[in-house]
Short mmCIF file of C-alpha atoms in Angstrom, two decimals:
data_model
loop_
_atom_site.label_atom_id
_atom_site.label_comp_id
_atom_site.label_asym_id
_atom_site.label_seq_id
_atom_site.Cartn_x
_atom_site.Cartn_y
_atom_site.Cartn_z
CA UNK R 6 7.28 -39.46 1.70
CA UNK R 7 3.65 -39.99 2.42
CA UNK R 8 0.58 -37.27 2.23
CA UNK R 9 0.80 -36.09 6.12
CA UNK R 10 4.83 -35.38 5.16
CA UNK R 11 4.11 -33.37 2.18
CA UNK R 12 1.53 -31.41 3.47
CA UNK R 13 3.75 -30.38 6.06
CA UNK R 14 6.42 -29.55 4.26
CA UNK R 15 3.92 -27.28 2.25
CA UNK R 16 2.78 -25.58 5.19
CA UNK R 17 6.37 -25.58 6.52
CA UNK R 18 8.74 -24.74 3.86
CA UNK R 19 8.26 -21.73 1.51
CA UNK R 20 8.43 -23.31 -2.21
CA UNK R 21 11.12 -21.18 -3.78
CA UNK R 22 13.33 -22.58 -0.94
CA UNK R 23 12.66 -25.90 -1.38
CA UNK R 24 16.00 -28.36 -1.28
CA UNK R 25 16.86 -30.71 -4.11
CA UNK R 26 15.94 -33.60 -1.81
CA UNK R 27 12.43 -31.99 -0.85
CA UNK R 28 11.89 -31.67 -3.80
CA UNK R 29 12.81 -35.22 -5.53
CA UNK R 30 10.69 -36.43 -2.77
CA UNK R 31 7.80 -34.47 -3.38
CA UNK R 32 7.81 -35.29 -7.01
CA UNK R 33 7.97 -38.72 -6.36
CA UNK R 34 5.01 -38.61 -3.94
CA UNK R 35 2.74 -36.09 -5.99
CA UNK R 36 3.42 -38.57 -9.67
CA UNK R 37 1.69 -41.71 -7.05
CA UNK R 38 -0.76 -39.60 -5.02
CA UNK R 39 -3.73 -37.85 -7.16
CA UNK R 40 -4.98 -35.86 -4.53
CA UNK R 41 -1.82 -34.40 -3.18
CA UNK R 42 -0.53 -33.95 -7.06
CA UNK R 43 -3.87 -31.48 -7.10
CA UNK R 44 -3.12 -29.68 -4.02
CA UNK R 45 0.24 -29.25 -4.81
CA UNK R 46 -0.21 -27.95 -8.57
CA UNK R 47 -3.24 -25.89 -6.77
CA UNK R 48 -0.84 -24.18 -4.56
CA UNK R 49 1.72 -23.44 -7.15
CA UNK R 50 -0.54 -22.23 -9.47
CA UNK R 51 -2.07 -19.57 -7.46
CA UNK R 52 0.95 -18.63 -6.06
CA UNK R 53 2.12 -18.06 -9.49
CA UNK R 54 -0.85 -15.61 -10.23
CA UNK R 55 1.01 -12.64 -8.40
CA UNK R 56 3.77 -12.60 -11.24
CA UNK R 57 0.21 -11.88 -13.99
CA UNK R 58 -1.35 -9.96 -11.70
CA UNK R 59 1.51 -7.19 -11.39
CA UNK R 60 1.70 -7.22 -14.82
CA UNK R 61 -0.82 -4.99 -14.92
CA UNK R 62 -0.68 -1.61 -16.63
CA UNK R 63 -2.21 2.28 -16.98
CA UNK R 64 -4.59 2.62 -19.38
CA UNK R 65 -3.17 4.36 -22.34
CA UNK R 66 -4.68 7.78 -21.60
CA UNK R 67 -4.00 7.63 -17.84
CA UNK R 68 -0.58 9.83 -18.30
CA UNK R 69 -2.03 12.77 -20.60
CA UNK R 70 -5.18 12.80 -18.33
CA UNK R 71 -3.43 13.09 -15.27
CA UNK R 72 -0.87 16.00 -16.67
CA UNK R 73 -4.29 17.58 -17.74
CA UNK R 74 -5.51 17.57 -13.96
CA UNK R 75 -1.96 18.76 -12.85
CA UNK R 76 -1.74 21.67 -15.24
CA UNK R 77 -5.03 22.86 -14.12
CA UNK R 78 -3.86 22.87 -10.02
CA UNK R 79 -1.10 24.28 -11.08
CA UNK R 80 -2.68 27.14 -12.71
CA UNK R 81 -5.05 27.19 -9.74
CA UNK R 82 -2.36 27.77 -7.73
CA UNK R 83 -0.60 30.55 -10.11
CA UNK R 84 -3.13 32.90 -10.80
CA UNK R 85 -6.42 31.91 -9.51
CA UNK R 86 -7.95 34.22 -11.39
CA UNK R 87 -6.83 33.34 -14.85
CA UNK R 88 -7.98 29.63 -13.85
CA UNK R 89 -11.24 31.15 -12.68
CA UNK R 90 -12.24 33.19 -15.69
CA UNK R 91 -11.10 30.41 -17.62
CA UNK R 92 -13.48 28.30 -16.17
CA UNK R 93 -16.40 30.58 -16.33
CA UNK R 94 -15.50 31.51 -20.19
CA UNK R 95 -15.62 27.58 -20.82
CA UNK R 96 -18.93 27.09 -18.94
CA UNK R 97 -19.86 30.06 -20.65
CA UNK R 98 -19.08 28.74 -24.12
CA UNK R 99 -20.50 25.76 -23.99
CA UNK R 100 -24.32 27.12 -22.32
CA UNK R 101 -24.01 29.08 -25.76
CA UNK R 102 -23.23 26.42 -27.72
CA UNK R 103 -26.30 24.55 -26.11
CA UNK R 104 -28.66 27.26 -26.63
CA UNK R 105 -27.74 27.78 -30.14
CA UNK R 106 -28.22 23.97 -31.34
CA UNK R 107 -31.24 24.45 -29.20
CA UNK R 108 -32.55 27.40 -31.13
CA UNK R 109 -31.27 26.36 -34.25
CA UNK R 110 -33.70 23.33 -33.93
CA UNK R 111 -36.53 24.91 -33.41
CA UNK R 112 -35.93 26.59 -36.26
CA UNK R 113 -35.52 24.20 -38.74
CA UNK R 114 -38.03 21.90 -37.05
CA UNK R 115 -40.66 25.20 -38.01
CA UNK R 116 -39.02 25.39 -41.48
CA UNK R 117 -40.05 22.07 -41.69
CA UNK R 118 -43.56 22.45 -40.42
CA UNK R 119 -44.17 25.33 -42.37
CA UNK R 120 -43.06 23.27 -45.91
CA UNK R 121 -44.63 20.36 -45.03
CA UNK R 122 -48.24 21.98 -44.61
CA UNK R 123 -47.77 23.95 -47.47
CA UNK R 124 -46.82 20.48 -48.82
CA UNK R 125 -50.57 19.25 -47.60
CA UNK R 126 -52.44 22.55 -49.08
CA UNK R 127 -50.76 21.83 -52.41
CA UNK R 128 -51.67 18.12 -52.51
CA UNK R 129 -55.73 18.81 -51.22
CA UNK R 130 -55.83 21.29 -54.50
CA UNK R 131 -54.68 18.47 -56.10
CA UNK R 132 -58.08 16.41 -55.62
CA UNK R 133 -61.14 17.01 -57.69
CA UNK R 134 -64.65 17.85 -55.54
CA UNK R 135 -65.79 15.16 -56.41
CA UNK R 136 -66.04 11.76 -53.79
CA UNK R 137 -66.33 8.18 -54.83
CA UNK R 138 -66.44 5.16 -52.92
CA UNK R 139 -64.12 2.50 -53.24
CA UNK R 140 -64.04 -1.61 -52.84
CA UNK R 141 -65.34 -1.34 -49.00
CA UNK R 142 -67.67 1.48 -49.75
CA UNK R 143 -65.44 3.99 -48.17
CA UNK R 144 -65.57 7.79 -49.59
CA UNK R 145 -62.24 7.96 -50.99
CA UNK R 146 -61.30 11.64 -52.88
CA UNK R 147 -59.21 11.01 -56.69
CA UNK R 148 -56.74 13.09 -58.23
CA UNK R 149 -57.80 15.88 -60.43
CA UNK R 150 -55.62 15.02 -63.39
CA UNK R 151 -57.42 11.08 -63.06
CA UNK R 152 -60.84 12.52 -63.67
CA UNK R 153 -59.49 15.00 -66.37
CA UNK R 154 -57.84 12.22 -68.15
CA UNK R 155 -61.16 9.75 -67.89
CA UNK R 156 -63.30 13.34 -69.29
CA UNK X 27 16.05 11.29 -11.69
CA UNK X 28 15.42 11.73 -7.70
CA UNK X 29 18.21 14.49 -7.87
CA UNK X 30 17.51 17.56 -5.90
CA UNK X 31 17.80 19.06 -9.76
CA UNK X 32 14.64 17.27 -10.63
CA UNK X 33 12.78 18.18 -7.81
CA UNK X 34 13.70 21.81 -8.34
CA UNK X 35 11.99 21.36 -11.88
CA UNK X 36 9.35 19.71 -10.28
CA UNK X 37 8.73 22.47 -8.42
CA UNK X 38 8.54 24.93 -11.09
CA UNK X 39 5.94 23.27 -12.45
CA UNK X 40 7.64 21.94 -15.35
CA UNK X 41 5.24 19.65 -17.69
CA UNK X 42 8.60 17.87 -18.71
CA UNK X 43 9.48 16.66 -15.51
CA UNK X 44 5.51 15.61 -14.59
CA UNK X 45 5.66 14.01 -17.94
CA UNK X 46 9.05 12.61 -16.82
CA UNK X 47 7.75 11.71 -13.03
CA UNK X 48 4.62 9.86 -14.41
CA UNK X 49 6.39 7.58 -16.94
CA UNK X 50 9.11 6.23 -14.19
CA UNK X 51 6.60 5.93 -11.43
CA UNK X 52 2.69 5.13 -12.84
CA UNK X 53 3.22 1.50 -13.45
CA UNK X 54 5.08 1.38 -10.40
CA UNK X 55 2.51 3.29 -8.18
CA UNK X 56 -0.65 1.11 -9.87
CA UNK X 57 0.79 -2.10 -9.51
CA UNK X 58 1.57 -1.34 -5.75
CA UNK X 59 -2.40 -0.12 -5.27
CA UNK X 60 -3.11 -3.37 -7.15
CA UNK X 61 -1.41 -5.51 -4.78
CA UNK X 62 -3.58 -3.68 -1.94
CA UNK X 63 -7.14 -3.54 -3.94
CA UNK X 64 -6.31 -6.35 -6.36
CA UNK X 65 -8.76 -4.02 -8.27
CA UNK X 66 -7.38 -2.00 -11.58
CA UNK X 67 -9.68 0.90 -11.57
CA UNK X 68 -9.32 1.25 -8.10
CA UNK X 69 -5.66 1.10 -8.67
CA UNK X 70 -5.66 3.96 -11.19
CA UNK X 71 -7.84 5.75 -9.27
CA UNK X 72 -5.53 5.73 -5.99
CA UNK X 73 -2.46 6.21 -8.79
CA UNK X 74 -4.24 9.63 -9.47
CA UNK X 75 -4.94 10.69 -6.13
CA UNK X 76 -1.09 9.97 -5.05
CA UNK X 77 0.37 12.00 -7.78
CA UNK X 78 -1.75 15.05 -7.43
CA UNK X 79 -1.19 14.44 -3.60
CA UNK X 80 2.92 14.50 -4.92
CA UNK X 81 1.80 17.81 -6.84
CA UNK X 82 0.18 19.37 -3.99
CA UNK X 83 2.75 18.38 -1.09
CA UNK X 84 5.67 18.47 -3.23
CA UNK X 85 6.78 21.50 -1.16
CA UNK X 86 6.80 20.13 1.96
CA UNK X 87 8.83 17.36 0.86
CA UNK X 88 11.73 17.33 3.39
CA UNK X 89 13.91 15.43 0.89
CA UNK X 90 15.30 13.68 3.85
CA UNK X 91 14.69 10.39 1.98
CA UNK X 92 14.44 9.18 -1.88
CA UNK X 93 11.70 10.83 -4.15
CA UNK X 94 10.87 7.43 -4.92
CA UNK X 95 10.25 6.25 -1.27
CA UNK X 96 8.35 8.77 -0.28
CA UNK X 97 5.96 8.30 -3.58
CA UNK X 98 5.46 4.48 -2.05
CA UNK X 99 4.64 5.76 1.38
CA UNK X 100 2.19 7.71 -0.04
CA UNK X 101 0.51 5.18 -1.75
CA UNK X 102 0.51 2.94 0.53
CA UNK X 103 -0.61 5.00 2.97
CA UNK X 104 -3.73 6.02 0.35
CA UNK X 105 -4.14 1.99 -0.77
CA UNK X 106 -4.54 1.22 2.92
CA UNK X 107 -7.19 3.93 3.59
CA UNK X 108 -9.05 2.98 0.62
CA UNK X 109 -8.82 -0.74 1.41
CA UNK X 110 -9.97 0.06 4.72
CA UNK X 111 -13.18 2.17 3.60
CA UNK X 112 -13.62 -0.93 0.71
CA UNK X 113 -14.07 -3.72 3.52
CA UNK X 114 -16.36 -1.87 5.24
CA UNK X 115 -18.75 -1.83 2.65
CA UNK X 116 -17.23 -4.96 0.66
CA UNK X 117 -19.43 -7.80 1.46
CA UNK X 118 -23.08 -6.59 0.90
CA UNK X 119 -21.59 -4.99 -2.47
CA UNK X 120 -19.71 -8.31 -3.68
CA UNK X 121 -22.41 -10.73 -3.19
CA UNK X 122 -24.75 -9.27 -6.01
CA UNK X 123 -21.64 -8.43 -8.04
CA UNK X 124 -19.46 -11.42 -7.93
CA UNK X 125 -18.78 -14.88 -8.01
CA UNK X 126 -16.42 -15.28 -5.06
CA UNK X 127 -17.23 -17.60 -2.68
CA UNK X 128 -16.03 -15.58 0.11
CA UNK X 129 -17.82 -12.70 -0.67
CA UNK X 130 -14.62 -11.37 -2.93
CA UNK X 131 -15.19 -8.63 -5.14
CA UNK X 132 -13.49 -9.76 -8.23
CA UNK X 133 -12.98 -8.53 -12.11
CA UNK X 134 -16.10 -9.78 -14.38
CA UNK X 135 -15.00 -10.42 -17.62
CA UNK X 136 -17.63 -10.90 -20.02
CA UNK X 137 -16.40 -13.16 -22.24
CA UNK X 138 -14.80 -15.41 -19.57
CA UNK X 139 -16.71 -18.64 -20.02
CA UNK X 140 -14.32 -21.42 -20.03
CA UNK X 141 -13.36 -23.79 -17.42
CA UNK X 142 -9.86 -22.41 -17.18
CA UNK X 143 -10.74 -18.99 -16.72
CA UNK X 144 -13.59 -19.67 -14.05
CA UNK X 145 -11.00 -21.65 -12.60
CA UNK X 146 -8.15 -18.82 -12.68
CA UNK X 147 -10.91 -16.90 -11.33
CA UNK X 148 -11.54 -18.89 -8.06
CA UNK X 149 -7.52 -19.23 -7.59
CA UNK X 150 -7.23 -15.60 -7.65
CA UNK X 151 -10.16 -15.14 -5.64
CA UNK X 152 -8.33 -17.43 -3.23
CA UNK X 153 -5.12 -15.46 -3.77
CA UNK X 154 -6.38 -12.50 -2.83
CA UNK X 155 -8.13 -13.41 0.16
CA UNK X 156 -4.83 -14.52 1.63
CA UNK X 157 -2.84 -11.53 1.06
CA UNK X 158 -6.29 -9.60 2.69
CA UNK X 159 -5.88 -11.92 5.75
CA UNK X 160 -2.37 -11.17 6.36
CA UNK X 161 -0.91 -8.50 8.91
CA UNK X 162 -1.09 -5.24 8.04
CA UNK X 163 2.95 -4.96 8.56
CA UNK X 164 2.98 -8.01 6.56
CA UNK X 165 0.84 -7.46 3.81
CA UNK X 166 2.73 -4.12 3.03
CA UNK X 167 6.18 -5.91 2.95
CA UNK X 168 4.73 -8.41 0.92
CA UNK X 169 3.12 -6.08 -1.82
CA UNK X 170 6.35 -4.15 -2.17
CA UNK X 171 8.46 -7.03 -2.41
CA UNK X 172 6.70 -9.33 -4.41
CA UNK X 173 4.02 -6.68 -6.78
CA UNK X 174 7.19 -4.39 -7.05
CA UNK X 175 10.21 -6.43 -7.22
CA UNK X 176 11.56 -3.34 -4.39
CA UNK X 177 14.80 -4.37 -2.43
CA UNK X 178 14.12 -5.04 1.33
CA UNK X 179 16.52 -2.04 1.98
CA UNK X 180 13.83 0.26 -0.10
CA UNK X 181 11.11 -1.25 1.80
CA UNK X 182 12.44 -0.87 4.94
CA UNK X 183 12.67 3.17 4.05
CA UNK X 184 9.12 3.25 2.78
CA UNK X 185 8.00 1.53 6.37
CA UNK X 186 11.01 2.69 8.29
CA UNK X 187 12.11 -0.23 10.14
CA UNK X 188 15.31 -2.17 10.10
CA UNK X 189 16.02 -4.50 7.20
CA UNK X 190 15.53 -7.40 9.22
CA UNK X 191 13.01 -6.83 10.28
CA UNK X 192 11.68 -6.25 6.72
CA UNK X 193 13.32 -9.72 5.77
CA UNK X 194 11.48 -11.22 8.72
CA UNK X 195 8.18 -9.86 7.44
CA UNK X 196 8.35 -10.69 4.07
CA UNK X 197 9.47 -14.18 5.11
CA UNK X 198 6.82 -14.69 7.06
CA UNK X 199 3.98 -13.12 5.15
CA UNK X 200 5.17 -15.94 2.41
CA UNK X 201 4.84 -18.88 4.81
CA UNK X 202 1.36 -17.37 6.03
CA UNK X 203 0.09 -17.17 2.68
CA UNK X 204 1.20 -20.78 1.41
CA UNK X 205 0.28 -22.07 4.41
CA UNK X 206 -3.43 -20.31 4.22
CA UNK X 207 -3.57 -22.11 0.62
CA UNK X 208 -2.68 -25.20 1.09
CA UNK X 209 -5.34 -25.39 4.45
CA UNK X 210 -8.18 -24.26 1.52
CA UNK X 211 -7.18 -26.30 -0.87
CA UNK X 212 -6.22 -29.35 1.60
CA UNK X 213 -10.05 -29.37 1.99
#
């Protein structure tokens, strides 16, 4: 067999139908001839990536999602209006929700503001009147209790 | 399973049978869109839209023919649509997003470095380009048969014509296809 024979037995033949003769004769050929041992191993190969590409599967949550969706026609189609008020208590539940985490927020974010400038007033009564200026002649104020201690 | 019982239960709305419906046919239904949208999200996506579709129309169902085949009409009939709209749009899209050198939209792993893998890539990018440049007729024969192992006498109910001419299409969509690969690789 030489490289014109094989090819058209390729483009002839289907693979899986291949005779025992075709196929002594191709294997003979391909194990002399590099570039019909690539083509031939090409075609085979890719051929072969049907059987991992049906191996494919749903995603684990595919089933309980889709029951979800079905459940919720079907009650669409049942009693509208259940499914409707269902909807509108859920919607309604969670702008609630929203507001309160909202509210609750602001809140504690004024709690905080509130504490912390109490925080500041507390710490100013903690310096004494009196102003000194440090290594780079900066006015810098010093704790009361440091000047009591030095007195 | 395809009893008329089942149906009946189906039709009451029974979560059991859903439950029952989606574990027999998902993987079946997915890997068919697959074979059509070589594409897994897009898969599960058309898998979603054919059940509800089965939830919606299930009255209508004539029951003339299987439970099954009518499940694989209509998702062929929804892969084919959603091909169609796909290739429409497919080539401006692909080019940013993937590597193909046809244009292909394929799967971007991101960990898929090695020389293998880039080269699995490029086969399957090859792959699927073939099956895309087959008949219609012949691409749906193929799919079924080969993506769902389904009897020719099955397909030829899903695409109601005779089973030879099913045989005739699936034996030619084969020869196409081989003979479209070795041309690109014969290069």
């Amino acid at each position: 067999m030489n490289c014109k024979e094989l090819k058209y037995i390729l483009q002839t033949k289907l693979l899986d139908e291949l005779n025992d003769t075709d196929r002594f004769l191709i294997n003979q050929h391909i194990q002399s001839c590099n570039s019909c041992n690539e083509l031939f191993y090409d075609v085979t190969n890719t051929l072969g990536l049907i059987e991992e590409d049906k191996k494919k599967l749903a995603h684990p949550f595919f089933k309980e999602s889709l029951l979800n969706k079905i459940q919720n026609e079907s009650l669409l189609i049942k009693s509208p209006r259940i499914f409707i008020t269902r909807k509108i208590l859920q919607t309604a539940a969670a702008v609630i929700l929203f507001l309160l985490s909202v509210s609750a927020g602001i809140f504690l974010g004024r709690n905080y503001l509130i504490s912390s400038e109490n925080q500041h007033y507390t710490n100013n009564e903690q310096y004494a009147d009196v102003q000194y200026t440090n290594y780079f002649e900066e006015y810098v104020r010093v704790e009361k209790y440091l000047f009591e201690e030095n007195q | 399973m395809s009893g008329k019982n089942f149906i009946e239960r189906l039709l009451n709305n029974e979560t059991k049978a859903y439950e029952k419906l989606l574990e027999d046919y998902q993987d079946k239904v997915i890997r068919t869109a697959n074979g059509f949208l070589h594409n897994t999200f897009d898969a599960e996506d058309i898998a979603q839209d054919v059940f509800l579709e089965v939830f919606r129309s299930l009255k209508k169902f004539r029951k003339e023919s299987e439970l099954s085949t009518w499940i694989y009409r209509i998702t062929v009939n929804k892969s084919l649509n959603q091909y169609r709209k796909q290739s429409r749009r497919s080539y401006t899209e692909s080019v940013d997003l993937s590597t193909g050198s046809d244009g292909y939209c394929i799967n971007v792993a991101s960990d898929v470095t090695s020389d293998d893998d880039i080269l699995k890539r490029e086969r399957k990018n090859v792959l699927f380009n073939a099956i895309d440049k087959l008949p219609k007729n012949q691409k749906i024969a193929f799919v079924l048969s080969k993506y769902d192992d389904l009897p020719n006498k099955e397909i030829s109910e899903v695409m109601n014509i005779s089973l030879s001419a099913v045989e005739s299409l699936v034996f030619r969509a084969k020869k196409n296809l081989q003979k479209m690969l070795v041309n690109y690789y014969d290069k």
